[in-house]
Amino acid sequence: MKLIGGTTAGLLLPIGARAASQLSIIITRTIPSSGEKLPVIGLGTWSVFDVDLTPANRTQLSEVLSLLVKHDGRVVDSSPMYGRAEGVVGELAAQFRLLDSLFIATKVWTRRKEAGIAMMERSMARCRKIDLMQVHNLVDVETHMSSLREWKTTGRIRYTGITHSQARGFYEVEKTMRSEKPDFVQINYSLMEPEAAQRILPLAQELRMAVIINRPFGGGGLFGRVAAKPLPAWAAEIDCRSWAQFFLKWIVAHPAVTCVIPATSKPQHMEDNMAAGAGRLPDAKMRRRMLELVSSL
């Protein structure tokens, strides 16, 4: 009866209302190690959150975080190497009572166990809480993964991870995925840098690891390729209304991807990015068409 009732309720909605409802519900993906679900669009903080909290910056960045939560996003990714970003995220999230709604990920980026623990303690103080701690670019990865597992066991963090942002690191990423078995792997993947689909993404599925995608716009290079070019009419078939959504939907459509973290400090871009996580996604044929288009530019 519940199934019939739910189906009937859906059928009773006007077609336009049903479509609008579907476009407002963000897609989620499951973290294999726990079963917890995460929204597929998150927020990166590199460069854009490394600012002094002037009144103007405080207003703008708090709106970005609030819009993430308003549209049912959760993941915010940072790092000690991002300057002031961790502290800005933590302060604003606490001030505007967003901490409980956020899934905060950051990184350890140094050598030696004691230095790594000291860095993680500083990150914890800045971020106010940490859900996912990742070894940044695999620096002293075996040493730090040992500490991450200890912190997870004692409940200081909930998940462990590793990261890399360049395809040249994929061989070591693959080795570390097999040897250390983190909960998450974070790598670069986009229409400009699609190499992760060859081995890393299938391996993540095989090993049941969550995947966070960085550099979704190819470091901004994708926008340079499409500058002044109109979005193709057929993009409407996947509920796509901007180039940013075009690039993000191509990524999210890969079944291994858990969350993608485009960085922005602009509220209007945050709104635009979040829309990429709702509505229809491209199938394999459409993804090939999207890749061919961008590759031809």
mmCIF file of C-alpha atoms in Angstrom, residues 98-203:
data_model
loop_
_atom_site.group_PDB
_atom_site.id
_atom_site.type_symbol
_atom_site.label_atom_id
_atom_site.label_comp_id
_atom_site.label_asym_id
_atom_site.label_seq_id
_atom_site.Cartn_x
_atom_site.Cartn_y
_atom_site.Cartn_z
ATOM 1 C CA LEU A 98 26.093 25.217 9.775
ATOM 2 C CA LEU A 99 28.588 22.807 11.358
ATOM 3 C CA ASP A 100 26.062 20.048 11.996
ATOM 4 C CA SER A 101 24.911 20.227 8.374
ATOM 5 C CA LEU A 102 28.388 20.014 6.853
ATOM 6 C CA PHE A 103 30.664 17.096 6.036
ATOM 7 C CA ILE A 104 34.098 18.681 6.482
ATOM 8 C CA ALA A 105 37.099 17.126 4.773
ATOM 9 C CA THR A 106 40.666 18.331 5.115
ATOM 10 C CA LYS A 107 44.182 16.966 4.720
ATOM 11 C CA VAL A 108 47.523 16.317 6.361
ATOM 12 C CA TRP A 109 50.468 17.562 4.345
ATOM 13 C CA THR A 110 53.871 17.085 5.987
ATOM 14 C CA ARG A 111 56.417 14.412 6.892
ATOM 15 C CA ARG A 112 56.893 12.382 10.102
ATOM 16 C CA LYS A 113 54.229 11.127 12.465
ATOM 17 C CA GLU A 114 54.624 13.778 15.161
ATOM 18 C CA ALA A 115 54.507 16.628 12.653
ATOM 19 C CA GLY A 116 51.472 15.084 11.005
ATOM 20 C CA ILE A 117 49.605 14.765 14.291
ATOM 21 C CA ALA A 118 50.452 18.370 15.188
ATOM 22 C CA MET A 119 49.155 19.530 11.800
ATOM 23 C CA MET A 120 45.935 17.547 12.218
ATOM 24 C CA GLU A 121 45.417 19.027 15.692
ATOM 25 C CA ARG A 122 45.718 22.521 14.215
ATOM 26 C CA SER A 123 43.251 21.609 11.474
ATOM 27 C CA MET A 124 40.793 20.285 14.046
ATOM 28 C CA ALA A 125 40.974 23.572 15.950
ATOM 29 C CA ARG A 126 40.443 25.610 12.783
ATOM 30 C CA CYS A 127 37.690 23.501 11.218
ATOM 31 C CA ARG A 128 35.887 22.871 14.555
ATOM 32 C CA LYS A 129 35.183 19.306 13.395
ATOM 33 C CA ILE A 130 36.594 16.937 10.768
ATOM 34 C CA ASP A 131 34.619 14.123 9.166
ATOM 35 C CA LEU A 132 37.256 13.037 6.653
ATOM 36 C CA MET A 133 41.032 13.386 7.010
ATOM 37 C CA GLN A 134 43.067 12.747 3.872
ATOM 38 C CA VAL A 135 46.785 12.370 3.167
ATOM 39 C CA HIS A 136 47.466 15.216 0.752
ATOM 40 C CA ASN A 137 49.220 14.172 -2.477
ATOM 41 C CA LEU A 138 50.392 10.972 -0.726
ATOM 42 C CA VAL A 139 53.090 12.812 1.284
ATOM 43 C CA ASP A 140 54.535 10.256 3.771
ATOM 44 C CA VAL A 141 51.347 8.306 3.208
ATOM 45 C CA GLU A 142 52.103 5.121 5.155
ATOM 46 C CA THR A 143 53.063 7.081 8.268
ATOM 47 C CA HIS A 144 49.992 9.289 8.192
ATOM 48 C CA MET A 145 47.531 6.525 7.294
ATOM 49 C CA SER A 146 48.569 4.831 10.544
ATOM 50 C CA SER A 147 47.666 8.008 12.446
ATOM 51 C CA LEU A 148 44.407 8.385 10.511
ATOM 52 C CA ARG A 149 43.348 4.866 11.436
ATOM 53 C CA GLU A 150 44.118 5.622 15.101
ATOM 54 C CA TRP A 151 42.039 8.813 14.967
ATOM 55 C CA LYS A 152 39.180 6.954 13.303
ATOM 56 C CA THR A 153 39.260 4.225 15.953
ATOM 57 C CA THR A 154 39.064 6.795 18.749
ATOM 58 C CA GLY A 155 36.268 8.717 16.991
ATOM 59 C CA ARG A 156 38.185 11.931 16.283
ATOM 60 C CA ILE A 157 37.484 11.527 12.556
ATOM 61 C CA ARG A 158 34.951 9.334 10.801
ATOM 62 C CA TYR A 159 36.753 8.503 7.552
ATOM 63 C CA THR A 160 40.279 8.156 6.148
ATOM 64 C CA GLY A 161 41.389 9.177 2.678
ATOM 65 C CA ILE A 162 44.201 9.870 0.225
ATOM 66 C CA THR A 163 44.431 12.543 -2.446
ATOM 67 C CA HIS A 164 46.264 13.492 -5.599
ATOM 68 C CA SER A 165 45.597 16.229 -8.130
ATOM 69 C CA GLN A 166 47.780 15.175 -11.074
ATOM 70 C CA ALA A 167 47.522 12.219 -13.442
ATOM 71 C CA ARG A 168 51.248 11.580 -13.028
ATOM 72 C CA GLY A 169 50.487 10.419 -9.493
ATOM 73 C CA PHE A 170 47.919 7.802 -10.466
ATOM 74 C CA TYR A 171 50.356 4.868 -10.331
ATOM 75 C CA GLU A 172 51.179 5.644 -6.693
ATOM 76 C CA VAL A 173 47.511 6.346 -5.961
ATOM 77 C CA GLU A 174 46.604 2.911 -7.283
ATOM 78 C CA LYS A 175 49.318 1.225 -5.200
ATOM 79 C CA THR A 176 48.195 3.061 -2.073
ATOM 80 C CA MET A 177 44.540 2.252 -2.641
ATOM 81 C CA ARG A 178 45.453 -1.440 -2.657
ATOM 82 C CA SER A 179 47.877 -1.344 0.273
ATOM 83 C CA GLU A 180 46.235 1.141 2.670
ATOM 84 C CA LYS A 181 42.556 0.695 1.772
ATOM 85 C CA PRO A 182 41.321 4.182 2.750
ATOM 86 C CA ASP A 183 37.610 4.984 2.907
ATOM 87 C CA PHE A 184 38.014 7.736 0.295
ATOM 88 C CA VAL A 185 40.241 8.532 -2.647
ATOM 89 C CA GLN A 186 40.293 12.069 -4.071
ATOM 90 C CA ILE A 187 41.629 12.602 -7.596
ATOM 91 C CA ASN A 188 41.384 14.961 -10.568
ATOM 92 C CA TYR A 189 38.877 14.025 -13.268
ATOM 93 C CA SER A 190 37.185 16.181 -15.882
ATOM 94 C CA LEU A 191 36.423 16.563 -19.572
ATOM 95 C CA MET A 192 39.940 18.009 -19.838
ATOM 96 C CA GLU A 193 41.597 15.363 -17.635
ATOM 97 C CA PRO A 194 39.661 12.096 -18.111
ATOM 98 C CA GLU A 195 42.527 9.674 -17.375
ATOM 99 C CA ALA A 196 41.190 8.566 -13.974
ATOM 100 C CA ALA A 197 38.468 6.581 -15.728
ATOM 101 C CA GLN A 198 41.048 4.148 -17.072
ATOM 102 C CA ARG A 199 42.165 2.568 -13.781
ATOM 103 C CA ILE A 200 41.485 4.658 -10.673
ATOM 104 C CA LEU A 201 37.685 4.872 -10.884
ATOM 105 C CA PRO A 202 37.198 1.167 -11.714
ATOM 106 C CA LEU A 203 39.575 0.237 -8.890
#
